[in-house]
JSON list of C-alpha atoms in Angstrom, two decimals:
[
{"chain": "A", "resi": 1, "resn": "UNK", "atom": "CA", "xyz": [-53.73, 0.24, 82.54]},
{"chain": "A", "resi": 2, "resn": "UNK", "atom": "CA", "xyz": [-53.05, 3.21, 84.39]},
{"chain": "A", "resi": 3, "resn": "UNK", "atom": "CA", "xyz": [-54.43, 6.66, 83.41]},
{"chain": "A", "resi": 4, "resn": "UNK", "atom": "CA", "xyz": [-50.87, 8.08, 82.06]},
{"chain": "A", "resi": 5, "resn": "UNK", "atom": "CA", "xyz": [-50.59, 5.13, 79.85]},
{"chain": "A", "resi": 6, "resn": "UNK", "atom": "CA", "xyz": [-54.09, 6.31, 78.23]},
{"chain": "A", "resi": 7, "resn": "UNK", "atom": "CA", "xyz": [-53.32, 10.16, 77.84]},
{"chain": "A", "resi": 8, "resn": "UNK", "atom": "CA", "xyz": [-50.06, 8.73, 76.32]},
{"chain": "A", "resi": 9, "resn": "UNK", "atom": "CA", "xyz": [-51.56, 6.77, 73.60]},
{"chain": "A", "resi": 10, "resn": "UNK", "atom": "CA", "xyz": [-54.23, 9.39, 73.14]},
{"chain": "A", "resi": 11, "resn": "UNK", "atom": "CA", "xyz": [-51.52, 12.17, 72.07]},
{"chain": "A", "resi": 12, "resn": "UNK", "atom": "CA", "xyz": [-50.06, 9.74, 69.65]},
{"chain": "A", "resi": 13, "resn": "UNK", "atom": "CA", "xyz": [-53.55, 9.00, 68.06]},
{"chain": "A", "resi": 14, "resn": "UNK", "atom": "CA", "xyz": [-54.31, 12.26, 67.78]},
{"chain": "A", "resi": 15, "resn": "UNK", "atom": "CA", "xyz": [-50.63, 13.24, 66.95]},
{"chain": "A", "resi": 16, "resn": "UNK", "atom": "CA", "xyz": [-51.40, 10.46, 63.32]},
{"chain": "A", "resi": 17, "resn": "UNK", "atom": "CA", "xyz": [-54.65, 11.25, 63.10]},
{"chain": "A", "resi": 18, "resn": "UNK", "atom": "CA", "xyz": [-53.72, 15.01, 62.64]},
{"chain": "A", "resi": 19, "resn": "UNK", "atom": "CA", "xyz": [-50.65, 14.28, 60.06]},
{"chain": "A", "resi": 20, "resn": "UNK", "atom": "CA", "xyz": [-53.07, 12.31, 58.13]},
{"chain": "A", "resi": 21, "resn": "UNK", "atom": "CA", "xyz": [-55.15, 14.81, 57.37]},
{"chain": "A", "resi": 22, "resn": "UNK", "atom": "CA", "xyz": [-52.62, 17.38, 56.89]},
{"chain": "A", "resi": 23, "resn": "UNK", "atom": "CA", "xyz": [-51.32, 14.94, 54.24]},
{"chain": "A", "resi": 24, "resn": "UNK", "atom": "CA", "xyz": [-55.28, 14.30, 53.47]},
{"chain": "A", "resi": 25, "resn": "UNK", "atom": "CA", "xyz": [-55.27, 18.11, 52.36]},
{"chain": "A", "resi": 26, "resn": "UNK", "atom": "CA", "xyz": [-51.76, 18.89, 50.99]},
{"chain": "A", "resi": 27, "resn": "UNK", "atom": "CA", "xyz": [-52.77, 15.72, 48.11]},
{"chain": "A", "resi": 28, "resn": "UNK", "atom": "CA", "xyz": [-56.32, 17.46, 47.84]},
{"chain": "A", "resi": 29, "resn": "UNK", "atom": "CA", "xyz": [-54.24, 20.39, 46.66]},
{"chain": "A", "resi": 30, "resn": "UNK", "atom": "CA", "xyz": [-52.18, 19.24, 44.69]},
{"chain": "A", "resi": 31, "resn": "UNK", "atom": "CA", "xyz": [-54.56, 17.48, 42.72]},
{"chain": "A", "resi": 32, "resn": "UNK", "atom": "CA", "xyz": [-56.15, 19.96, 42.17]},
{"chain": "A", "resi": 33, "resn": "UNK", "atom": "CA", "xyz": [-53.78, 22.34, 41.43]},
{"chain": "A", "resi": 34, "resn": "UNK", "atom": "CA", "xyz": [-52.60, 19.87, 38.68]},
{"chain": "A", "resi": 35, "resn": "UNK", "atom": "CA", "xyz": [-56.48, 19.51, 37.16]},
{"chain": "A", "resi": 36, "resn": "UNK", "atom": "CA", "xyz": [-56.76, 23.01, 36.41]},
{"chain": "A", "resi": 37, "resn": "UNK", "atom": "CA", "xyz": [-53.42, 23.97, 35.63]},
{"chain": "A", "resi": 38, "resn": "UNK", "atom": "CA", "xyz": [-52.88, 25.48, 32.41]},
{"chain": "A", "resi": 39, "resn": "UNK", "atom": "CA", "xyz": [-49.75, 25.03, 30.60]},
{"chain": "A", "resi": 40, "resn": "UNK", "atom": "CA", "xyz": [-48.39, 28.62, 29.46]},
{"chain": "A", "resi": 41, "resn": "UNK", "atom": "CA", "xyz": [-48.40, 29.20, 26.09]},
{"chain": "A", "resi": 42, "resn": "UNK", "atom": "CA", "xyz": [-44.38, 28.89, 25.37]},
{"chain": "A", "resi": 43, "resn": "UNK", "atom": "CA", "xyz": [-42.31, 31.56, 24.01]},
{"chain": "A", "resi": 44, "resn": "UNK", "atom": "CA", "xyz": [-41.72, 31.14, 20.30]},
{"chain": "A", "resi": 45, "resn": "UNK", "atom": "CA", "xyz": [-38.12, 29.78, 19.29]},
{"chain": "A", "resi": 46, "resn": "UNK", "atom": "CA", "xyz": [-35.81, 32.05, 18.82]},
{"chain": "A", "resi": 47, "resn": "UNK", "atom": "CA", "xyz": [-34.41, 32.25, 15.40]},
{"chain": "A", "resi": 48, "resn": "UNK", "atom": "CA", "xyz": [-30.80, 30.69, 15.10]},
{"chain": "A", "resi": 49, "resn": "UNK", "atom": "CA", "xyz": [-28.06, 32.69, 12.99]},
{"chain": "A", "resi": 50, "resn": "UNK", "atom": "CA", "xyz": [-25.53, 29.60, 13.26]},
{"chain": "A", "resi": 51, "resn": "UNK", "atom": "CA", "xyz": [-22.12, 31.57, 12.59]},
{"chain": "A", "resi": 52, "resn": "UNK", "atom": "CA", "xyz": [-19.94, 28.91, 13.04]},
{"chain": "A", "resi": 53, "resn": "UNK", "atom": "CA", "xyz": [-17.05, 31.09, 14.35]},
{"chain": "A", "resi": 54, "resn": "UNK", "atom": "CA", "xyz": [-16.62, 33.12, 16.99]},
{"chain": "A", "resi": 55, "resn": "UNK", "atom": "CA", "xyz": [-18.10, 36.99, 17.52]},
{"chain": "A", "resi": 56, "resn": "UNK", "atom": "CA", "xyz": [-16.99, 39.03, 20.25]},
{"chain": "A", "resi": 57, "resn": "UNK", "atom": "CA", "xyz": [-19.56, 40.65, 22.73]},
{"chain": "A", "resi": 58, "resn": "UNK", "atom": "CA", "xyz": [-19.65, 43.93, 24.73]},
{"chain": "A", "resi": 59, "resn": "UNK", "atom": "CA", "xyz": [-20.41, 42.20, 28.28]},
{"chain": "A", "resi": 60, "resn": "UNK", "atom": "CA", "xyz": [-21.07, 43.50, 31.65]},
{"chain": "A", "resi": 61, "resn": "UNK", "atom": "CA", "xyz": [-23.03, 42.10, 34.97]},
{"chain": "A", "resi": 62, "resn": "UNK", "atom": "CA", "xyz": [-24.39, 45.33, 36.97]},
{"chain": "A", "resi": 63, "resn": "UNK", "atom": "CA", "xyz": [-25.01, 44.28, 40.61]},
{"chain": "A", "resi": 64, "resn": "UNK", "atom": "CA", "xyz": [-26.02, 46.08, 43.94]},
{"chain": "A", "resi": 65, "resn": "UNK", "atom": "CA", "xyz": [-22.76, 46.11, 45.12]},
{"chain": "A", "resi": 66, "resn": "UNK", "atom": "CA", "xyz": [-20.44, 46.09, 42.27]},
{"chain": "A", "resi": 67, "resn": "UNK", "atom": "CA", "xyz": [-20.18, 45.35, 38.37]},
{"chain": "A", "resi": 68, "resn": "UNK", "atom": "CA", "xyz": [-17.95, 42.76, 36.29]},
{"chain": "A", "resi": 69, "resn": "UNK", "atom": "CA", "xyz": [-17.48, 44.14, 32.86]},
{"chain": "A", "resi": 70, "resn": "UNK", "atom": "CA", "xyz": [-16.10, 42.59, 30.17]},
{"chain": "A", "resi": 71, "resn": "UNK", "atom": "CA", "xyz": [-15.85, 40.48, 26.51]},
{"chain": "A", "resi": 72, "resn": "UNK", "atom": "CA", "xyz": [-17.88, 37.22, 25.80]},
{"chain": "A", "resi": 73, "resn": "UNK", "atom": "CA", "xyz": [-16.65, 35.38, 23.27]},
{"chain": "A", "resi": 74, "resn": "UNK", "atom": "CA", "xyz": [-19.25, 33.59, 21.81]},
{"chain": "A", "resi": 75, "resn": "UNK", "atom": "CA", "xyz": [-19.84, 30.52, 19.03]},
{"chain": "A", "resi": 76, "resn": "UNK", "atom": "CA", "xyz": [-23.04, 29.87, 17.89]},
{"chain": "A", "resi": 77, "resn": "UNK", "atom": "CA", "xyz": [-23.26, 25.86, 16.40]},
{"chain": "A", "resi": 78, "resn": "UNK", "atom": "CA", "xyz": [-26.01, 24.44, 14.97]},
{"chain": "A", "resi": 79, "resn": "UNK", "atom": "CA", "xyz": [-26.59, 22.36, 18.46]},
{"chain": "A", "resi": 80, "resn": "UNK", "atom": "CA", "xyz": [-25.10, 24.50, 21.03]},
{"chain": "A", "resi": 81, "resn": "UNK", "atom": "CA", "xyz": [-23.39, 27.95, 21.91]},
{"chain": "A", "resi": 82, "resn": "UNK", "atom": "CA", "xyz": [-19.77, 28.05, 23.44]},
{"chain": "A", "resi": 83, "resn": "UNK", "atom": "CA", "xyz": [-18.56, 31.05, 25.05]},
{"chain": "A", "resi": 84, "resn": "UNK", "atom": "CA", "xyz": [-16.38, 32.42, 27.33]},
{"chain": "A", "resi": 85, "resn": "UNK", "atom": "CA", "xyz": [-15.92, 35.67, 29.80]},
{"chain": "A", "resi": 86, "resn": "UNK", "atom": "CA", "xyz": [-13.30, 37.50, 29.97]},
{"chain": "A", "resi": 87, "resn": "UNK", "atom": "CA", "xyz": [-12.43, 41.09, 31.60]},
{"chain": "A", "resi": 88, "resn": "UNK", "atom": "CA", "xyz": [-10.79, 43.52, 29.81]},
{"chain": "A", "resi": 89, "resn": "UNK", "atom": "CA", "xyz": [-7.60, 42.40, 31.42]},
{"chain": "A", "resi": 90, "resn": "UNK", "atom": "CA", "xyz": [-7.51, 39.35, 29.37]},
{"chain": "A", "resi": 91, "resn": "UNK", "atom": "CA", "xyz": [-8.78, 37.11, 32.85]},
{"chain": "A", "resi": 92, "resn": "UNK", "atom": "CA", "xyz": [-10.83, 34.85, 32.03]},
{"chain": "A", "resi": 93, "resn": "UNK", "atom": "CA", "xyz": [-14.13, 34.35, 34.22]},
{"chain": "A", "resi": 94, "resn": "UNK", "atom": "CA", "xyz": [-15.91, 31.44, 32.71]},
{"chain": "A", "resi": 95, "resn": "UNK", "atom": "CA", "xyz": [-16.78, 29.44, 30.30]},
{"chain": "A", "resi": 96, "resn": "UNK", "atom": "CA", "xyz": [-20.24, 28.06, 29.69]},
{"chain": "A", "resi": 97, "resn": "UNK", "atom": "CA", "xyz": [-21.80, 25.62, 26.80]},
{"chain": "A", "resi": 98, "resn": "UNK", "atom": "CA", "xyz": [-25.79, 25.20, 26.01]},
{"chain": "A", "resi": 99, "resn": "UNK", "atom": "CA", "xyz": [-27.50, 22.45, 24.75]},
{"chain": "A", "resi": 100, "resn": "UNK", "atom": "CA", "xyz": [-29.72, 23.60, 22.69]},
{"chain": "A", "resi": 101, "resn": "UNK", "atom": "CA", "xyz": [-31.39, 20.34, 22.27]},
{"chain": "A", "resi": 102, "resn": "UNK", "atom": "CA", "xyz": [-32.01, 20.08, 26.23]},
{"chain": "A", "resi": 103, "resn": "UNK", "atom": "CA", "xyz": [-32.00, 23.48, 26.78]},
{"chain": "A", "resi": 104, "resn": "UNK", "atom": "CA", "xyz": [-29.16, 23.28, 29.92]},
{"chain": "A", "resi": 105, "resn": "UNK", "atom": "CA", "xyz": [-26.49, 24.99, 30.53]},
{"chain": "A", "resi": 106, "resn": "UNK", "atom": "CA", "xyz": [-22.57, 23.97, 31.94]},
{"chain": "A", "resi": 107, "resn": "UNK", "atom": "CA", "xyz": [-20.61, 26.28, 33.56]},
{"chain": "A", "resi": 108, "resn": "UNK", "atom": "CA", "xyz": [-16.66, 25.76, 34.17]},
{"chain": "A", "resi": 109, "resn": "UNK", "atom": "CA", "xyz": [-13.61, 27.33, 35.03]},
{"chain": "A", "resi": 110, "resn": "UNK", "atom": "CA", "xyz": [-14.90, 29.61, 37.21]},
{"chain": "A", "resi": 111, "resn": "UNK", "atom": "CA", "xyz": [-13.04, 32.23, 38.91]},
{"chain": "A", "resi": 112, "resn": "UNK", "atom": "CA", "xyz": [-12.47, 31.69, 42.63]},
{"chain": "A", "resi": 113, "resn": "UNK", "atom": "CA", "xyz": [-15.57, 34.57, 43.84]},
{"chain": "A", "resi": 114, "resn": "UNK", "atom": "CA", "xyz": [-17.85, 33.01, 41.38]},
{"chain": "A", "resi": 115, "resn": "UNK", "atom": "CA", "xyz": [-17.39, 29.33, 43.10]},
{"chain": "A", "resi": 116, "resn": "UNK", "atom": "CA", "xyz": [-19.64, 29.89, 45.60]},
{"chain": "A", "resi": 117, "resn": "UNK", "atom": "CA", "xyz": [-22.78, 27.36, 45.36]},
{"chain": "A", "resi": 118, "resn": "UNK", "atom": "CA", "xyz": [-25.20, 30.61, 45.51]},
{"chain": "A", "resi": 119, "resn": "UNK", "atom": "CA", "xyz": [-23.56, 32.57, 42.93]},
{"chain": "A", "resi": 120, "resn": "UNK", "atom": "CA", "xyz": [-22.86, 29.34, 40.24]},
{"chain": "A", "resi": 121, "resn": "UNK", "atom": "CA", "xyz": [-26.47, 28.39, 40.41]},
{"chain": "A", "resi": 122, "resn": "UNK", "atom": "CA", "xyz": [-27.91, 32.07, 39.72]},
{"chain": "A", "resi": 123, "resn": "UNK", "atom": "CA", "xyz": [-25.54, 32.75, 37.08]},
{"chain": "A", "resi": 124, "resn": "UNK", "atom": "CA", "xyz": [-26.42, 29.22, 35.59]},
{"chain": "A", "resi": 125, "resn": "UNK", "atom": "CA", "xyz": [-30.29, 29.94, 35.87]},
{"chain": "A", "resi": 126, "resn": "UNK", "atom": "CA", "xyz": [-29.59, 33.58, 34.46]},
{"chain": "A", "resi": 127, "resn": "UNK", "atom": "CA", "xyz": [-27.56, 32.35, 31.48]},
{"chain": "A", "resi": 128, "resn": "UNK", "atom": "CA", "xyz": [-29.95, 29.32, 30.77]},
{"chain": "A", "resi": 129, "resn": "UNK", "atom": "CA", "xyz": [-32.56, 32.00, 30.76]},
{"chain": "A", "resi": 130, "resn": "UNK", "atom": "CA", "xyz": [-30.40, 34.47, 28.26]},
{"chain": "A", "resi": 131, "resn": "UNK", "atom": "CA", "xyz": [-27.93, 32.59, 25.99]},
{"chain": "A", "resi": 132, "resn": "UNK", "atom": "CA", "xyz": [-30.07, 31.27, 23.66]},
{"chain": "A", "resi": 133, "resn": "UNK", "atom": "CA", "xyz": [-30.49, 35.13, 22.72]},
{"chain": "A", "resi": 134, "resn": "UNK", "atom": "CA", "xyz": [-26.56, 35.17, 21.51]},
{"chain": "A", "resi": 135, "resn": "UNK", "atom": "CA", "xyz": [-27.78, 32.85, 18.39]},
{"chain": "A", "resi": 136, "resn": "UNK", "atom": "CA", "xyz": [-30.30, 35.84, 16.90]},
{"chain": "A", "resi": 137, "resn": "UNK", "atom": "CA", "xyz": [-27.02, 38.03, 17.00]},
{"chain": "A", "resi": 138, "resn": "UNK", "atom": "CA", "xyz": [-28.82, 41.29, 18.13]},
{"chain": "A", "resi": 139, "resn": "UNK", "atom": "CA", "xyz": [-28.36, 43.20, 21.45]},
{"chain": "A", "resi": 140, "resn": "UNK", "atom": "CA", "xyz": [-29.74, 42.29, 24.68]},
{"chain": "A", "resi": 141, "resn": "UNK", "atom": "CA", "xyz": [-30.35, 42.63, 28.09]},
{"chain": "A", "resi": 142, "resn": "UNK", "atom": "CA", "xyz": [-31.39, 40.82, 31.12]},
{"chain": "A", "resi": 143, "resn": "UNK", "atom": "CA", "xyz": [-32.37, 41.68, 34.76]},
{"chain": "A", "resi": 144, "resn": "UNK", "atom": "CA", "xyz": [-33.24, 39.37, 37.61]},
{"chain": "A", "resi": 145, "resn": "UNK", "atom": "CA", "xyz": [-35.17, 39.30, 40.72]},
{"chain": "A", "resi": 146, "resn": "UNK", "atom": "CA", "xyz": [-31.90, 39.91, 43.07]},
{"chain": "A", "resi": 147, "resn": "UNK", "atom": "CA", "xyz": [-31.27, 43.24, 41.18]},
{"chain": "A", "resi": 148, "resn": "UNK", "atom": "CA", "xyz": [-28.60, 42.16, 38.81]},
{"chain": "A", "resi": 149, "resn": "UNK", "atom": "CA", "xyz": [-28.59, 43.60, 35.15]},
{"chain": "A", "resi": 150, "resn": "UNK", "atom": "CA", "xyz": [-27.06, 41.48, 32.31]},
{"chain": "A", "resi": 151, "resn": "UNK", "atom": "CA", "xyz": [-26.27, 43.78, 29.14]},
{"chain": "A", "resi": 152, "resn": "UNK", "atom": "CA", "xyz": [-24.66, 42.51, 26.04]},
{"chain": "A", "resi": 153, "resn": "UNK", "atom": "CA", "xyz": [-23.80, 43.69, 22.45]},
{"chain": "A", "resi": 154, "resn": "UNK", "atom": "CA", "xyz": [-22.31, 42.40, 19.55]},
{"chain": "A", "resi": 155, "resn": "UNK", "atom": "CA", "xyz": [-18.98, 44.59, 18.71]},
{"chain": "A", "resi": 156, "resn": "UNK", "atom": "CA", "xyz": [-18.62, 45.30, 14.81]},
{"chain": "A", "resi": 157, "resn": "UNK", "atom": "CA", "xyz": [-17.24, 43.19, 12.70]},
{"chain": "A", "resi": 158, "resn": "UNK", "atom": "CA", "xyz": [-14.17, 45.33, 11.77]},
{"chain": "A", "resi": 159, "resn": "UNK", "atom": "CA", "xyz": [-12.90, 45.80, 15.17]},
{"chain": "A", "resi": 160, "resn": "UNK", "atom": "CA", "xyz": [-13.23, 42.06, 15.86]},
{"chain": "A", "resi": 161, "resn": "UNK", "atom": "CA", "xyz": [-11.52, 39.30, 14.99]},
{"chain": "A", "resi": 162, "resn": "UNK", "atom": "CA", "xyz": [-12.59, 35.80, 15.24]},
{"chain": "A", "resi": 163, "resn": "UNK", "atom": "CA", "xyz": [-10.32, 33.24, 17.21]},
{"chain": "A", "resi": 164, "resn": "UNK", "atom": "CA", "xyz": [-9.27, 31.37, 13.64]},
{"chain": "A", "resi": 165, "resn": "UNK", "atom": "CA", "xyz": [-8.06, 34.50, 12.69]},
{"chain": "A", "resi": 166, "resn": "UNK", "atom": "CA", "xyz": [-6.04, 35.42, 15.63]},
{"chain": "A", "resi": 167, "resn": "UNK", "atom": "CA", "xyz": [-4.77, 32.08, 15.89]},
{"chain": "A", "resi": 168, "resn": "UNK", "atom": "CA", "xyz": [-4.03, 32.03, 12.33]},
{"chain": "A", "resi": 169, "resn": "UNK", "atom": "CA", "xyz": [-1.57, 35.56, 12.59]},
{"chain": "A", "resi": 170, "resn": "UNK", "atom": "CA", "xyz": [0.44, 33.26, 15.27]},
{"chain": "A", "resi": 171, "resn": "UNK", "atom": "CA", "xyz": [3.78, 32.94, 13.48]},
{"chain": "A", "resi": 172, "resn": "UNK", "atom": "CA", "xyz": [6.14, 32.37, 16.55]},
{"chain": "A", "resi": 173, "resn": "UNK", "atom": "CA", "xyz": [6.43, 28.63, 17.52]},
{"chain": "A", "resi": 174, "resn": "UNK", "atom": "CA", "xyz": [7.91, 28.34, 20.94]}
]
């Protein structure tokens, strides 16, 4: 066996013999890392004011380089909140739904510069974080760690009107 042959099959040993113990460590680690992790005491629920019909939001998303002002129209159920944004142009952003049972969040109908795979997923893990907060019926806000400021609150009753209503005054058929 020539000497090459040996230096060659000496890397690769010591090539395994180093990723096992790399491995050897990172489950060491993790191990204990799970042992003496302590679960964080949770947040208590947040009390539900289940309305039933919609309510009308003041809505805007501050950002670095821009903001995106707004409406939210909101419906809190007894298992979920409905909403949707829309600017004060009557555009419509997006619509999102939360489970409250599973505590997740769907976005849809996005506008085309919200699509992006970046931007859906932060405003998904914002709003997750957030729309449970529509259900107590009280003014909020929310900032994240990219710089963006959430701010919403509820618009009085008298200047709002629900969507039964407004549907409702809709006398023309087509």
């Amino acid at each position: 066996v020539s000497k090459r042959t040996n230096m060659s099959q000496l890397r690769t040993l010591r090539w395994i013999s180093t990723k096992l113990l790399w491995g050897a460590i990172f489950a060491l680690c993790l191990l204990t890392a799970c042992s003496t992790a302590q679960k964080a005491p949770s947040a208590p629920p947040l009390q539900w004011v289940v309305t039933d019909s919609a309510t009308t939001w003041s809505a805007q998303i501050t950002m670095p380089r821009g903001n995106l002002s707004g409406l939210c129209v909101v419906r809190v159920r007894h298992d979920s909140i409905v909403g949707a944004w829309v600017n004060e142009f009557g555009v419509q952003a997006f619509n999102f739904t939360y489970e409250r049972q599973r505590q997740r969040i769907r976005l849809a109908h996005l506008i085309p510069p919200l699509r992006g795979f970046f931007l859906r997923r932060m405003l998904k893990k914002d709003f997750q974080t957030f729309v449970p907060h529509f259900a107590t019926g009280q003014a909020f806000s929310h900032n994240n760690r990219h710089g963006i400021r959430y701010d919403f609150a509820p618009l009085p009753l008298d200047t709002t009107q629900t969507v039964q209503d407004s549907t409702s005054l809709d006398t023309t058929a087509p």
